[in-house]
Amino acid sequence: MTKIKSLADLRKKKEDLQAKIALREKSDSPEGRVLVKVAMATCGIASGSKDVMEYIADELNKRNIDAIVSQTGCMGYCYAEPTIEVTLPGKEPVVYGDVDVKKADEIIEKYIRNQELVDGIIPVNYQTIENNKEE
Amino acid sequence: MKDLSLHILDIAQNSITAKAKSIFIGIEEDSAANTYIIRVEDDGCGMSKEVLELVTDPYYTSRTTRRVGLGIPLFKQNAEQTGGYLAIDSEPGRGTVIEAMFVHDNIDRPELGDISGVLLLLIGANPELHFRYVHRKDGQGYALDTRELQEALDDMPVSNPNILGYIKEMITENLAAIDVYQ
């Protein structure tokens, strides 16, 4: 397969992809999606959150899990970076610390897929980032 | 920070926090002048003179979640270790320009790293923002503009994981063609 080098190549690939997606018919309701936020401030980046985010985005796509992967700032848990916040549809957000690629795999398989809690949640009484900020 | 691309990711996050709509990331390599200049420009909320004086202080941060802010100080330290500098220009309401010069052949200059991955993370997580990236090296160059990307993609979201993969390939190919990973 030839490599994509220009905007014209990109457009062509996109058209191929569009044909495939039309067949699959994805549901486009954000409420039904898993939301993963990766802390991406200085502390997170320095601890390797970029690789973790790339891995999570890649794997969720490969494993056909309908999810949105986005970034957030520092939640104040610099000692436990990289941290991620996972929100399953209809559930409270859960924050995991010290997430490397291996841990991320465990979280995807156990928590996101089967809703089993995985070790490494911080802190236990965590609510949401918004609540945290107002203090 | 392991490499220059991670510094760029970090500094660009500042721009996003400053509510920028448009972010320019420029790298200019000049072998003759022996300089490696990184510029990040945004149209965010900007900073007052007082804040501007404080941002290179590791004990200053605009955050409330912790008391230190190391992004700019680390970037500055790395630039200065090579014999370069870091300069910031900002005006409230206008935006911020941050420029770091590294001495190109200095052994302390970190390598560029996975810049296409960094751009992809920024574009994918902030599809509503306008990003421009220009990398010049000794007269050759590559430019990326997310508005042009969106045009080529019509109504397909730029944040689609497959599309991001294609864009990454395009950036990596073009940058390899101008030897930026040397």
Coordinates of C-alpha atoms in Angstrom, one line a residue:
Chain A
M1 CA 0.0 0.0 0.0
T2 CA 1.3 3.4 -0.8
K3 CA 2.0 5.9 2.0
I4 CA -0.1 8.9 2.6
K5 CA 1.9 12.0 1.7
S6 CA -0.5 14.7 0.7
L7 CA -4.0 16.1 1.4
A8 CA -5.2 14.4 -1.8
D9 CA -4.0 11.0 -0.5
L10 CA -5.7 11.7 2.8
R11 CA -9.0 12.6 1.0
K12 CA -8.8 9.3 -0.9
K13 CA -8.3 7.2 2.3
K14 CA -11.1 9.1 3.9
E15 CA -13.5 8.1 1.1
D16 CA -12.6 4.5 1.5
L17 CA -13.1 4.7 5.2
Q18 CA -16.5 6.4 4.8
A19 CA -17.8 3.6 2.7
K20 CA -16.8 1.1 5.5
I21 CA -18.3 3.2 8.3
A22 CA -21.6 3.6 6.4
L23 CA -21.9 -0.2 6.5
R24 CA -21.3 -0.4 10.2
E25 CA -23.8 2.3 11.2
K26 CA -22.5 3.5 14.5
S27 CA -24.8 4.8 17.2
D28 CA -23.9 8.5 17.7
S29 CA -25.3 9.1 21.1
P30 CA -22.5 10.4 23.4
E31 CA -24.5 9.2 26.5
G32 CA -23.9 5.6 25.6
R33 CA -20.2 6.1 25.3
V34 CA -17.4 5.4 27.6
L35 CA -15.5 8.5 28.4
V36 CA -11.8 8.3 29.2
K37 CA -9.9 11.4 30.3
V38 CA -6.1 11.3 30.5
A39 CA -4.4 13.8 32.7
M40 CA -2.0 15.7 30.4
A41 CA -0.3 18.4 32.4
T42 CA 3.5 18.7 32.9
C43 CA 3.5 16.0 35.6
G44 CA 1.5 13.6 33.4
I45 CA 3.5 14.2 30.3
A46 CA 6.8 13.8 32.2
S47 CA 5.5 10.4 33.5
G48 CA 4.5 9.1 30.1
S49 CA 0.8 10.0 29.7
K50 CA 1.3 10.6 26.0
D51 CA 2.1 6.9 25.4
V52 CA -0.7 5.8 27.6
M53 CA -3.2 8.0 25.9
E54 CA -2.1 6.8 22.4
Y55 CA -2.4 3.2 23.7
I56 CA -5.9 3.6 25.1
A57 CA -7.2 5.4 22.0
D58 CA -5.7 2.7 19.8
E59 CA -6.9 -0.2 21.8
L60 CA -10.4 1.0 22.3
N61 CA -10.7 1.5 18.6
K62 CA -9.2 -2.0 17.9
R63 CA -11.4 -3.7 20.4
N64 CA -14.5 -2.0 19.0
I65 CA -15.4 -0.1 22.2
D66 CA -17.4 3.0 21.5
A67 CA -15.5 5.6 23.6
I68 CA -14.3 9.1 23.6
V69 CA -10.7 9.6 24.8
S70 CA -9.9 13.1 25.8
Q71 CA -7.4 15.1 27.9
T72 CA -7.7 16.9 31.2
G73 CA -5.3 18.9 33.3
C74 CA -3.6 18.0 36.5
M75 CA -6.0 16.7 39.2
G76 CA -3.4 17.2 42.0
Y77 CA -2.3 13.6 42.0
C78 CA 1.1 14.4 40.5
Y79 CA 2.7 11.6 42.6
A80 CA 0.5 9.0 40.9
E81 CA 0.8 10.1 37.3
P82 CA -0.1 9.1 34.7
T83 CA -3.7 9.2 35.9
I84 CA -6.9 8.6 34.0
E85 CA -10.5 9.2 34.7
V86 CA -12.9 6.6 33.3
T87 CA -16.7 7.3 33.2
L88 CA -18.9 4.4 32.1
P89 CA -22.3 5.3 30.9
G90 CA -24.6 6.1 33.8
K91 CA -21.8 5.6 36.4
E92 CA -19.7 7.9 38.6
P93 CA -16.3 8.7 37.2
V94 CA -13.4 6.6 38.6
V95 CA -9.8 7.8 38.7
Y96 CA -6.9 5.4 38.3
G97 CA -3.3 6.2 39.2
D98 CA 0.1 4.9 38.0
V99 CA -1.4 3.9 34.7
D100 CA 1.2 2.4 32.4
V101 CA 0.4 0.5 29.2
K102 CA -0.1 -2.8 31.1
K103 CA -2.4 -1.2 33.7
A104 CA -4.3 0.5 30.9
D105 CA -4.9 -2.9 29.2
E106 CA -6.2 -4.3 32.5
I107 CA -8.6 -1.3 32.9
I108 CA -9.9 -1.7 29.4
E109 CA -10.5 -5.4 29.7
K110 CA -11.7 -5.6 33.3
Y111 CA -13.3 -2.3 34.1
I112 CA -14.5 -0.9 30.8
R113 CA -15.6 -4.2 29.3
N114 CA -16.8 -6.1 32.3
Q115 CA -17.3 -3.4 35.0
E116 CA -15.1 -5.2 37.5
L117 CA -13.1 -2.7 39.6
V118 CA -9.4 -2.8 39.2
D119 CA -6.7 -1.9 41.9
G120 CA -5.3 1.5 41.8
I121 CA -8.3 3.8 42.3
I122 CA -7.5 7.2 43.9
P123 CA -8.9 8.4 46.1
V124 CA -11.8 6.2 47.1
N125 CA -14.2 9.0 47.7
Y126 CA -13.4 10.8 44.5
Q127 CA -16.3 12.7 43.0
T128 CA -15.6 14.8 39.9
I129 CA -13.0 17.2 38.8
E130 CA -15.4 20.1 38.8
N131 CA -16.3 19.5 42.5
N132 CA -12.6 19.3 43.3
K133 CA -11.9 22.7 41.8
E134 CA -14.5 24.5 43.9
E135 CA -12.9 23.7 47.2
Chain B
M1 CA 10.7 15.8 29.6
K2 CA 12.4 13.2 27.5
D3 CA 12.3 15.1 24.2
L4 CA 11.4 18.4 22.5
S5 CA 8.0 17.1 21.3
L6 CA 6.8 16.5 24.9
H7 CA 7.8 20.1 25.8
I8 CA 5.7 21.3 22.8
L9 CA 2.8 19.2 24.0
D10 CA 3.1 20.7 27.5
I11 CA 3.4 24.3 26.3
A12 CA 0.5 23.9 23.9
Q13 CA -1.7 22.6 26.8
N14 CA -1.0 26.1 28.4
S15 CA -2.5 27.7 25.3
I16 CA -5.5 25.4 25.4
T17 CA -6.0 26.3 29.1
A18 CA -5.7 30.0 28.1
K19 CA -8.8 29.4 25.8
A20 CA -6.9 29.8 22.6
K21 CA -8.8 29.3 19.3
S22 CA -5.8 29.1 17.1
I23 CA -2.4 27.7 18.0
F24 CA 0.7 27.9 15.9
I25 CA 3.7 25.6 16.5
G26 CA 6.8 26.4 14.6
I27 CA 10.2 24.7 14.5
E28 CA 13.0 26.3 12.6
E29 CA 16.3 24.5 12.2
D30 CA 19.3 26.4 10.8
S31 CA 22.5 24.4 10.6
A32 CA 24.5 27.4 9.4
A33 CA 23.5 29.5 12.4
N34 CA 23.5 26.4 14.6
T35 CA 20.1 27.2 16.0
Y36 CA 17.0 25.1 16.7
I37 CA 14.1 27.4 17.5
I38 CA 10.7 26.3 18.8
R39 CA 7.9 28.8 18.8
V40 CA 4.4 28.4 20.2
E41 CA 1.9 31.2 19.5
D42 CA -1.7 31.4 20.6
D43 CA -4.6 33.8 20.6
G44 CA -5.6 32.9 24.2
C45 CA -6.2 35.2 27.1
G46 CA -2.6 36.3 27.5
M47 CA -0.9 37.4 30.6
S48 CA -0.2 40.7 32.4
K49 CA 3.4 42.0 32.9
E50 CA 3.3 40.9 36.5
V51 CA 2.3 37.3 35.7
L52 CA 4.8 37.2 32.8
E53 CA 7.6 37.9 35.2
L54 CA 6.4 35.0 37.4
V55 CA 5.9 32.2 34.9
T56 CA 9.5 31.1 34.8
D57 CA 9.5 30.7 38.5
P58 CA 8.8 27.0 39.4
Y59 CA 6.8 28.0 42.4
Y60 CA 4.3 29.9 40.4
T61 CA 1.2 28.3 38.8
S62 CA -2.3 29.4 37.8
R63 CA -3.6 26.1 39.1
T64 CA -5.3 25.5 42.4
T65 CA -4.7 21.7 42.4
R66 CA -1.0 22.0 43.3
R67 CA 1.5 24.7 44.2
V68 CA 4.2 24.2 41.6
G69 CA 4.3 24.9 37.8
L70 CA 7.2 23.3 36.1
G71 CA 6.3 23.3 32.4
I72 CA 7.9 26.6 31.4
P73 CA 10.8 26.4 33.9
L74 CA 11.8 22.9 32.6
F75 CA 11.6 24.1 29.0
K76 CA 13.7 27.1 29.9
Q77 CA 16.3 25.0 31.7
N78 CA 16.7 22.6 28.8
A79 CA 17.1 25.5 26.3
E80 CA 19.6 27.3 28.6
Q81 CA 21.6 24.1 29.1
T82 CA 22.5 24.1 25.5
G83 CA 23.5 27.7 25.5
G84 CA 20.1 28.9 24.2
Y85 CA 17.3 31.0 25.7
L86 CA 13.6 31.1 26.4
A87 CA 11.6 34.2 25.7
I88 CA 7.9 34.9 26.3
D89 CA 5.9 37.8 25.0
S90 CA 2.3 38.2 26.1
E91 CA -0.5 40.7 26.3
P92 CA -3.8 40.3 28.1
G93 CA -6.5 39.7 25.4
R94 CA -4.1 39.3 22.6
G95 CA -2.3 36.0 23.3
T96 CA 1.1 34.6 24.0
V97 CA 4.2 33.9 22.0
I98 CA 6.8 31.6 23.6
E99 CA 10.1 31.0 21.8
A100 CA 12.9 28.7 22.9
M101 CA 16.3 28.6 21.2
F102 CA 18.5 25.5 21.5
V103 CA 22.0 25.4 20.2
H104 CA 21.6 22.8 17.4
D105 CA 24.7 20.7 17.7
N106 CA 24.9 20.9 21.5
I107 CA 25.0 17.5 23.2
D108 CA 22.4 18.6 25.7
R109 CA 19.8 19.4 23.1
P110 CA 17.1 16.7 23.4
E111 CA 16.0 15.0 20.3
L112 CA 12.7 16.0 18.6
G113 CA 10.9 12.8 19.5
D114 CA 7.5 11.8 18.3
I115 CA 6.2 15.1 17.1
S116 CA 3.6 13.6 14.8
G117 CA 2.2 11.7 17.8
V118 CA 2.1 15.0 19.8
L119 CA 0.3 16.9 17.0
L120 CA -2.2 14.0 16.7
L121 CA -3.0 14.1 20.4
L122 CA -3.5 17.8 20.3
I123 CA -5.6 17.7 17.2
G124 CA -7.6 14.7 18.2
A125 CA -8.5 15.9 21.6
N126 CA -9.3 19.5 20.5
P127 CA -10.9 19.1 17.1
E128 CA -12.6 22.5 17.4
L129 CA -9.3 24.4 17.6
H130 CA -7.3 25.5 14.7
F131 CA -3.7 24.2 14.7
R132 CA -0.9 25.1 12.4
Y133 CA 2.5 23.4 12.4
V134 CA 5.4 24.5 10.3
H135 CA 8.8 22.8 10.4
R136 CA 11.6 24.3 8.5
K137 CA 15.1 22.9 8.1
D138 CA 17.7 24.7 6.1
G139 CA 15.4 26.0 3.4
Q140 CA 13.2 22.9 3.2
G141 CA 10.0 22.7 5.1
Y142 CA 6.6 21.1 5.9
A143 CA 3.4 22.9 6.9
L144 CA 0.3 21.4 8.3
D145 CA -3.0 23.3 8.8
T146 CA -6.0 21.7 10.5
R147 CA -8.4 23.8 8.4
E148 CA -6.9 22.3 5.2
L149 CA -7.2 18.9 6.8
Q150 CA -10.9 19.5 7.6
E151 CA -11.5 20.7 4.1
A152 CA -9.9 17.5 2.6
L153 CA -12.0 15.4 5.0
D154 CA -15.4 17.2 4.3
D155 CA -17.8 16.3 7.1
M156 CA -15.7 13.4 8.5
P157 CA -14.5 14.3 12.0
V158 CA -10.8 14.8 12.2
S159 CA -10.9 13.0 15.6
N160 CA -12.0 9.7 14.1
P161 CA -9.3 7.2 15.2
N162 CA -8.7 5.9 11.7
I163 CA -8.4 9.4 10.2
L164 CA -5.9 10.3 13.0
G165 CA -3.8 7.3 11.9
Y166 CA -3.8 8.5 8.3
I167 CA -2.8 12.0 9.4
K168 CA 0.0 10.7 11.5
E169 CA 1.3 8.7 8.6
M170 CA 1.1 11.9 6.4
I171 CA 3.0 14.0 9.0
T172 CA 5.7 11.4 9.6
E173 CA 6.3 10.8 5.9
N174 CA 6.6 14.5 5.2
L175 CA 8.9 15.2 8.1
A176 CA 11.1 12.2 7.3
A177 CA 11.5 13.7 3.7
I178 CA 13.1 16.8 5.2
D179 CA 15.3 14.8 7.6
V180 CA 14.0 16.3 10.8
Y181 CA 14.7 13.1 12.8
Q182 CA 18.4 13.5 12.4

